Coordinates of C-alpha atoms in Angstrom, one line a residue:
M1 CA 85.4 114.4 83.2
S2 CA 86.0 118.0 82.4
G3 CA 89.7 118.4 83.2
E4 CA 92.9 116.5 83.1
P5 CA 93.0 113.6 85.5
L6 CA 95.5 113.6 88.3
F7 CA 95.7 109.8 88.3
S8 CA 94.9 107.6 85.4
V9 CA 95.2 103.9 84.6
T10 CA 95.0 102.9 80.9
G11 CA 94.9 99.3 79.6
L12 CA 96.4 97.9 82.7
R13 CA 97.2 94.1 82.5
V14 CA 98.4 91.9 85.3
E15 CA 99.2 88.4 84.0
L16 CA 100.1 85.6 86.4
E17 CA 102.2 82.7 85.1
T18 CA 100.8 79.4 86.5
E19 CA 101.3 75.7 85.9
A20 CA 98.1 75.9 83.9
G21 CA 99.3 78.8 81.8
V22 CA 99.0 82.5 81.9
V23 CA 96.0 83.9 83.8
P24 CA 94.9 87.5 83.3
A25 CA 94.2 88.8 86.8
V26 CA 93.6 92.3 85.5
D27 CA 92.5 92.5 81.9
G28 CA 93.0 95.9 80.3
A29 CA 91.5 98.0 83.2
S30 CA 91.2 101.8 82.6
F31 CA 89.9 104.6 84.8
A32 CA 90.8 108.1 85.9
V33 CA 90.1 110.6 88.7
E34 CA 90.5 114.4 88.6
A35 CA 92.3 116.3 91.4
G36 CA 90.2 116.9 94.4
R37 CA 87.6 114.3 93.5
A38 CA 86.9 110.7 94.7
L39 CA 86.6 107.6 92.6
A40 CA 85.2 104.3 93.9
I41 CA 86.1 101.0 92.2
V42 CA 83.3 98.7 93.1
G43 CA 83.4 94.9 92.5
D44 CA 82.9 91.6 94.2
A45 CA 85.7 89.7 96.0
G46 CA 88.1 88.5 93.3
A47 CA 87.1 91.1 90.8
G48 CA 90.7 92.4 90.7
K49 CA 90.4 95.7 92.6
T50 CA 93.3 95.2 95.0
M51 CA 95.5 93.6 92.3
T52 CA 94.9 96.7 90.1
L53 CA 95.9 99.2 92.8
L54 CA 99.0 97.3 93.9
A55 CA 100.1 96.8 90.3
A56 CA 99.5 100.5 89.5
L57 CA 101.7 101.6 92.4
G58 CA 104.5 99.1 91.7
L59 CA 103.8 97.1 94.8
I60 CA 103.9 93.7 93.0
D61 CA 107.3 92.3 92.6
H62 CA 107.3 88.7 91.5
P63 CA 109.0 86.9 88.7
D64 CA 105.8 85.1 87.7
V65 CA 103.8 88.4 87.4
R66 CA 103.8 90.5 84.2
I67 CA 102.4 94.0 84.3
G68 CA 101.7 96.2 81.3
G69 CA 99.7 99.3 80.3
E70 CA 100.0 102.8 81.4
V71 CA 99.6 104.4 84.9
R72 CA 100.0 108.2 85.2
F73 CA 100.1 110.4 88.2
D74 CA 100.3 114.2 87.4
G75 CA 101.7 113.4 84.0
T76 CA 104.4 110.9 85.1
D77 CA 104.2 107.4 83.9
L78 CA 104.6 105.3 87.1
L79 CA 105.4 102.1 85.4
S80 CA 108.5 103.6 83.8
L81 CA 110.0 104.8 87.0
D82 CA 112.8 103.0 88.7
R83 CA 112.1 101.5 92.1
E84 CA 113.7 104.2 94.1
L85 CA 111.9 107.1 92.5
L86 CA 108.6 105.2 92.8
R87 CA 109.3 104.4 96.4
R88 CA 109.8 108.1 97.1
L89 CA 106.6 109.0 95.4
R90 CA 104.6 106.4 97.4
G91 CA 104.0 107.7 100.9
D92 CA 104.7 111.3 99.8
A93 CA 102.6 112.4 96.9
I94 CA 100.7 109.1 96.8
A95 CA 99.6 107.0 99.9
I96 CA 97.8 103.7 100.1
V97 CA 95.9 102.2 103.0
L98 CA 95.6 98.5 102.6
S99 CA 93.0 96.4 104.2
E100 CA 93.9 95.2 107.7
R101 CA 94.2 91.6 106.6
D102 CA 97.3 92.6 104.7
G103 CA 99.2 93.3 107.9
S104 CA 99.8 97.0 107.4
L105 CA 100.4 97.6 111.2
H106 CA 103.5 95.8 112.8
P107 CA 102.2 94.0 115.9
R108 CA 105.4 94.4 117.9
R109 CA 105.8 98.2 117.5
T110 CA 103.7 101.0 119.0
V111 CA 101.3 103.0 116.7
G112 CA 103.4 106.1 117.5
D113 CA 106.7 104.5 116.5
Q114 CA 105.2 103.4 113.2
A115 CA 103.6 106.7 112.5
A116 CA 106.9 108.6 113.4
E117 CA 108.8 106.3 111.1
A118 CA 106.5 107.1 108.2
I119 CA 106.9 110.8 108.9
R120 CA 110.8 110.7 109.1
A121 CA 110.9 108.6 105.8
H122 CA 109.6 111.6 104.0
R123 CA 110.5 114.7 106.1
P124 CA 113.8 115.7 107.6
V125 CA 112.6 116.1 111.2
S126 CA 113.9 115.0 114.6
A127 CA 112.5 112.0 116.5
P128 CA 110.7 114.3 119.0
A129 CA 109.2 116.4 116.3
A130 CA 108.1 113.2 114.4
R131 CA 106.4 112.0 117.6
D132 CA 104.6 115.4 118.0
R133 CA 103.5 115.2 114.4
A134 CA 102.3 111.6 114.9
I135 CA 100.1 112.8 117.8
D136 CA 98.7 115.6 115.7
L137 CA 97.8 113.1 112.9
L138 CA 96.2 110.7 115.3
E139 CA 94.1 113.5 116.6
R140 CA 93.2 114.7 113.1
V141 CA 91.8 111.2 112.2
G142 CA 89.6 111.2 115.4
I143 CA 91.6 109.0 117.7
P144 CA 90.6 110.0 121.3
D145 CA 93.4 110.8 123.8
P146 CA 96.2 110.5 121.1
H147 CA 98.9 111.5 123.7
R148 CA 98.2 108.1 125.5
L149 CA 97.2 105.9 122.5
V150 CA 100.4 106.9 120.7
D151 CA 102.3 104.5 122.9
D152 CA 99.8 101.6 122.5
Y153 CA 100.4 98.5 120.3
P154 CA 97.9 97.7 117.5
H155 CA 96.4 94.8 119.5
Q156 CA 95.4 97.2 122.3
L157 CA 93.3 99.3 119.8
S158 CA 89.8 98.5 118.5
A159 CA 89.3 97.6 114.9
V160 CA 88.1 101.1 114.1
L161 CA 91.0 102.8 115.9
R162 CA 93.5 100.6 114.1
R163 CA 91.8 101.6 110.8
R164 CA 92.1 105.3 111.8
A165 CA 95.8 104.8 112.7
M166 CA 96.5 103.3 109.3
I167 CA 94.9 106.4 107.7
A168 CA 96.9 108.7 109.9
M169 CA 100.1 107.0 108.8
A170 CA 99.1 107.4 105.2
L171 CA 98.6 111.1 105.7
A172 CA 102.1 111.5 107.2
G173 CA 103.7 112.6 103.9
E174 CA 100.8 115.0 103.1
P175 CA 99.8 113.1 100.0
R176 CA 97.8 114.5 97.1
L177 CA 96.3 111.1 96.3
L178 CA 95.0 108.7 98.9
I179 CA 94.1 105.2 97.9
V180 CA 92.1 103.1 100.3
D181 CA 91.4 99.4 99.9
E182 CA 88.2 98.1 101.5
P183 CA 87.8 101.0 103.9
A184 CA 84.9 99.4 105.9
A185 CA 86.2 95.8 105.9
A186 CA 85.9 93.9 109.1
L187 CA 84.1 96.7 110.9
D188 CA 80.7 96.6 112.4
L189 CA 78.0 99.0 111.2
T190 CA 78.7 101.6 113.9
D191 CA 82.4 101.6 113.2
Q192 CA 81.8 101.6 109.4
T193 CA 79.8 104.8 109.9
K194 CA 82.7 106.4 111.7
I195 CA 85.2 105.6 109.1
L196 CA 82.9 106.7 106.3
A197 CA 82.5 110.1 108.1
L198 CA 86.3 110.4 108.4
L199 CA 86.8 109.7 104.7
G200 CA 84.0 112.1 103.9
E201 CA 85.7 114.8 105.8
L202 CA 89.0 114.0 104.0
G203 CA 87.2 114.1 100.7
R204 CA 86.0 117.6 101.4
S205 CA 89.6 118.9 101.5
D206 CA 91.9 119.0 98.4
L207 CA 92.7 115.4 98.8
T208 CA 92.1 113.1 95.7
M209 CA 90.9 109.7 96.7
V210 CA 90.5 106.2 95.0
L211 CA 88.5 103.7 97.1
A212 CA 88.2 100.0 96.3
T213 CA 85.1 98.4 97.8
R214 CA 82.4 95.8 97.5
E215 CA 79.8 98.1 98.7
L216 CA 77.9 100.3 96.2
G217 CA 76.3 102.1 99.2
L218 CA 79.7 103.2 100.4
A219 CA 80.5 104.5 96.9
A220 CA 77.3 106.4 96.9
Q221 CA 78.3 108.2 100.1
L222 CA 81.9 109.0 99.3
A223 CA 82.6 109.0 95.5
D224 CA 82.0 111.5 92.7
E225 CA 82.5 108.7 90.1
V226 CA 82.2 105.0 90.2
A227 CA 84.0 102.3 88.2
I228 CA 82.4 98.9 88.2
M229 CA 84.9 96.0 88.0
R230 CA 84.2 92.5 87.1
A231 CA 86.7 89.7 86.3
G232 CA 89.6 92.0 86.0
R233 CA 87.9 94.5 83.7
I234 CA 86.2 97.9 84.2
V235 CA 82.8 97.3 82.7
E236 CA 81.3 100.6 83.5
E237 CA 82.4 104.0 84.7
A238 CA 80.1 107.0 85.3
S239 CA 79.3 109.8 87.7
T240 CA 77.9 108.4 90.9
E241 CA 74.6 110.2 90.4
R242 CA 74.2 108.9 86.8
L243 CA 75.2 105.3 87.7
L244 CA 72.9 105.0 90.7

């Protein structure tokens, strides 16, 4: 790295208290990404990728989980912020797209309602203006006929359109950092290609990205740097070109 990172994780530990004792789910993970660049965290299922990202953004709140280390975004230590300040930062300057299995879309609300809610949570706009902005975002992420699909429910959309809708909602607050967990999960090869193309387009803007994936090939297409994770630890980090 040549400059100061926009987002950095240093010595992150996530310890789970179990009946068998304390289990280190994340064991001193460290990585960083500069503004305008993309980092891929690559590891097998259970390596600790998702746990690392959730802990770094304060999205784990359980009495049996202990979190330590340092997480900085633009110089601010996220782990030292109170819940309200951190909540304001998430979805505004920082956005995360979880894998679909985590239930990011509410099944009983239309895609447009959910996107408009995300917009109004971070911008003082009217309901009609939020709806118009939601349509614009759906169009930006490549959803066809967004004026019609804005009123559809998640189950009425294909897997790739649901994934696009989740990315659109993440962009509602115009974040500087976008974190995407398993961007191509549960998609067939054709749909994976479409999502990778969308993320590649976003990566060519000023948006900084962190991607968690099992696929080294995906990292090769989208990331400037790659961090390899195994058993809760970052075991290697290098430029994508050097690592491959």
